[in-house]
Amino acid sequence: QVQLVESGGGLMQAGGSLRLSCAASGSIFSIDVMGWYRQAPGKQRELVATITTGGITNYADSVKGRFTISRDNAKNTVSLQMNSLKSDATAVYYCNVKTTGWHHYWGQGTPVTVSS
């Protein structure tokens, strides 16, 4: 079992920045990939960004160049720096962990609202 706690969500004007953080606990030695997903109203949950233990990143095309994912393996944390925010970034953002056994664990979600 892996427990995930997100923080950093909130309200921001378009063009502003927010930084989301996620702390993992529990069976931390099984953690492989860490990432962020989001779910906007009326839409399915979608991948935002992932990062491997070796630091290889993957981004959704819609956020590439504006969002940056990073992780601290020693602290078992993953962060998402979101710059140049647009209104379409409004969603609940979920921290995700994939273990070496290909199991997925999710945080409770942190809402982000971008005002136009």
mmCIF file of C-alpha atoms in Angstrom:
data_model
loop_
_atom_site.group_PDB
_atom_site.id
_atom_site.type_symbol
_atom_site.label_atom_id
_atom_site.label_comp_id
_atom_site.label_asym_id
_atom_site.label_seq_id
_atom_site.Cartn_x
_atom_site.Cartn_y
_atom_site.Cartn_z
ATOM 1 C CA GLN A 1 0.000 0.000 0.000
ATOM 2 C CA VAL A 2 1.093 3.524 -0.857
ATOM 3 C CA GLN A 3 -0.572 6.593 0.587
ATOM 4 C CA LEU A 4 -0.444 9.889 -1.316
ATOM 5 C CA VAL A 5 -1.218 13.374 -0.033
ATOM 6 C CA GLU A 6 -1.423 16.317 -2.427
ATOM 7 C CA SER A 7 -1.130 20.008 -1.632
ATOM 8 C CA GLY A 8 -0.767 23.336 -3.396
ATOM 9 C CA GLY A 9 -4.007 23.608 -5.327
ATOM 10 C CA GLY A 10 -6.104 26.728 -5.316
ATOM 11 C CA LEU A 11 -7.309 29.685 -7.335
ATOM 12 C CA MET A 12 -5.068 31.510 -9.784
ATOM 13 C CA GLN A 13 -5.582 34.080 -12.514
ATOM 14 C CA ALA A 14 -4.826 33.126 -16.101
ATOM 15 C CA GLY A 15 -1.144 33.574 -16.801
ATOM 16 C CA GLY A 16 -0.168 32.878 -13.215
ATOM 17 C CA SER A 17 1.644 29.932 -11.673
ATOM 18 C CA LEU A 18 0.946 27.225 -9.129
ATOM 19 C CA ARG A 19 3.075 24.445 -7.710
ATOM 20 C CA LEU A 20 1.496 21.167 -6.676
ATOM 21 C CA SER A 21 3.249 18.758 -4.344
ATOM 22 C CA CYS A 22 2.599 15.144 -3.415
ATOM 23 C CA ALA A 23 4.110 13.159 -0.561
ATOM 24 C CA ALA A 24 4.137 9.360 -0.620
ATOM 25 C CA SER A 25 4.259 7.041 2.357
ATOM 26 C CA GLY A 26 3.784 3.346 3.052
ATOM 27 C CA SER A 27 5.435 0.795 0.766
ATOM 28 C CA ILE A 28 7.747 3.401 -0.708
ATOM 29 C CA PHE A 29 10.301 0.856 -1.898
ATOM 30 C CA SER A 30 7.811 -0.406 -4.477
ATOM 31 C CA ILE A 31 7.352 3.007 -6.116
ATOM 32 C CA ASP A 32 8.336 3.133 -9.782
ATOM 33 C CA VAL A 33 6.701 5.928 -11.786
ATOM 34 C CA MET A 34 5.170 9.006 -10.168
ATOM 35 C CA GLY A 35 2.904 11.422 -11.948
ATOM 36 C CA TRP A 36 -0.023 13.774 -12.105
ATOM 37 C CA TYR A 37 -3.422 13.330 -13.698
ATOM 38 C CA ARG A 38 -6.362 15.699 -13.851
ATOM 39 C CA GLN A 39 -10.084 15.530 -14.355
ATOM 40 C CA ALA A 40 -11.978 18.551 -15.627
ATOM 41 C CA PRO A 41 -15.767 18.895 -15.421
ATOM 42 C CA GLY A 42 -17.437 16.677 -18.003
ATOM 43 C CA LYS A 43 -14.187 15.034 -19.051
ATOM 44 C CA GLN A 44 -12.340 11.806 -18.316
ATOM 45 C CA ARG A 45 -9.277 11.722 -16.129
ATOM 46 C CA GLU A 46 -6.222 12.392 -18.260
ATOM 47 C CA LEU A 47 -2.481 12.197 -17.896
ATOM 48 C CA VAL A 48 -0.679 15.468 -17.253
ATOM 49 C CA ALA A 49 2.896 14.366 -16.633
ATOM 50 C CA THR A 50 4.906 11.411 -15.354
ATOM 51 C CA ILE A 51 8.458 10.910 -14.212
ATOM 52 C CA THR A 52 10.431 7.704 -13.709
ATOM 53 C CA THR A 53 12.851 6.917 -10.907
ATOM 54 C CA GLY A 54 15.626 7.752 -13.358
ATOM 55 C CA GLY A 55 14.171 11.177 -14.133
ATOM 56 C CA ILE A 56 12.659 10.467 -17.555
ATOM 57 C CA THR A 57 9.609 12.686 -18.060
ATOM 58 C CA ASN A 58 6.497 12.500 -20.189
ATOM 59 C CA TYR A 59 4.008 15.333 -20.726
ATOM 60 C CA ALA A 60 0.614 15.751 -22.275
ATOM 61 C CA ASP A 61 0.820 17.836 -25.436
ATOM 62 C CA SER A 62 -1.513 20.416 -23.928
ATOM 63 C CA VAL A 63 0.915 21.297 -21.117
ATOM 64 C CA LYS A 64 4.282 20.679 -22.727
ATOM 65 C CA GLY A 65 6.572 23.663 -22.346
ATOM 66 C CA ARG A 66 4.512 25.230 -19.557
ATOM 67 C CA PHE A 67 4.412 22.532 -16.860
ATOM 68 C CA THR A 68 7.410 20.857 -15.257
ATOM 69 C CA ILE A 69 7.339 17.673 -13.205
ATOM 70 C CA SER A 70 10.081 16.792 -10.744
ATOM 71 C CA ARG A 71 10.653 14.305 -7.948
ATOM 72 C CA ASP A 72 12.848 13.825 -4.930
ATOM 73 C CA ASN A 73 13.434 10.109 -4.479
ATOM 74 C CA ALA A 74 14.992 10.598 -1.055
ATOM 75 C CA LYS A 75 11.922 12.453 0.217
ATOM 76 C CA ASN A 76 9.396 10.376 -1.759
ATOM 77 C CA THR A 77 7.796 13.477 -3.210
ATOM 78 C CA VAL A 78 6.735 14.606 -6.663
ATOM 79 C CA SER A 79 5.888 18.152 -7.709
ATOM 80 C CA LEU A 80 4.240 19.834 -10.663
ATOM 81 C CA GLN A 81 5.201 23.402 -11.479
ATOM 82 C CA MET A 82 2.451 24.949 -13.576
ATOM 83 C CA ASN A 83 3.286 28.180 -15.391
ATOM 84 C CA SER A 84 1.334 30.323 -17.850
ATOM 85 C CA LEU A 85 -1.905 28.860 -16.601
ATOM 86 C CA LYS A 86 -4.917 28.834 -18.900
ATOM 87 C CA SER A 87 -8.557 28.412 -18.037
ATOM 88 C CA ASP A 88 -8.532 24.890 -19.479
ATOM 89 C CA ALA A 89 -6.219 23.866 -16.643
ATOM 90 C CA THR A 90 -9.174 24.048 -14.269
ATOM 91 C CA ALA A 91 -9.580 20.544 -12.879
ATOM 92 C CA VAL A 92 -9.009 18.313 -9.901
ATOM 93 C CA TYR A 93 -5.400 17.174 -9.994
ATOM 94 C CA TYR A 94 -4.494 13.720 -8.708
ATOM 95 C CA CYS A 95 -1.119 12.408 -7.680
ATOM 96 C CA ASN A 96 -0.446 8.921 -9.020
ATOM 97 C CA VAL A 97 2.101 6.242 -8.232
ATOM 98 C CA LYS A 98 2.792 3.119 -10.263
ATOM 99 C CA THR A 99 4.603 0.392 -8.370
ATOM 100 C CA THR A 100 7.051 -2.152 -9.731
ATOM 101 C CA GLY A 101 4.126 -4.577 -9.656
ATOM 102 C CA TRP A 102 2.172 -2.261 -11.990
ATOM 103 C CA HIS A 103 -0.353 -1.310 -9.320
ATOM 104 C CA HIS A 104 -1.620 2.264 -9.277
ATOM 105 C CA TYR A 105 -2.315 4.358 -6.197
ATOM 106 C CA TRP A 106 -4.083 7.704 -6.127
ATOM 107 C CA GLY A 107 -4.244 10.708 -3.887
ATOM 108 C CA GLN A 108 -7.552 12.287 -2.940
ATOM 109 C CA GLY A 109 -7.064 15.117 -5.427
ATOM 110 C CA THR A 110 -6.445 18.834 -5.107
ATOM 111 C CA PRO A 111 -8.583 21.314 -7.045
ATOM 112 C CA VAL A 112 -7.087 23.947 -9.320
ATOM 113 C CA THR A 113 -9.229 26.787 -10.635
ATOM 114 C CA VAL A 114 -7.913 29.242 -13.207
ATOM 115 C CA SER A 115 -9.924 32.409 -13.688
ATOM 116 C CA SER A 116 -10.021 34.138 -17.068
#
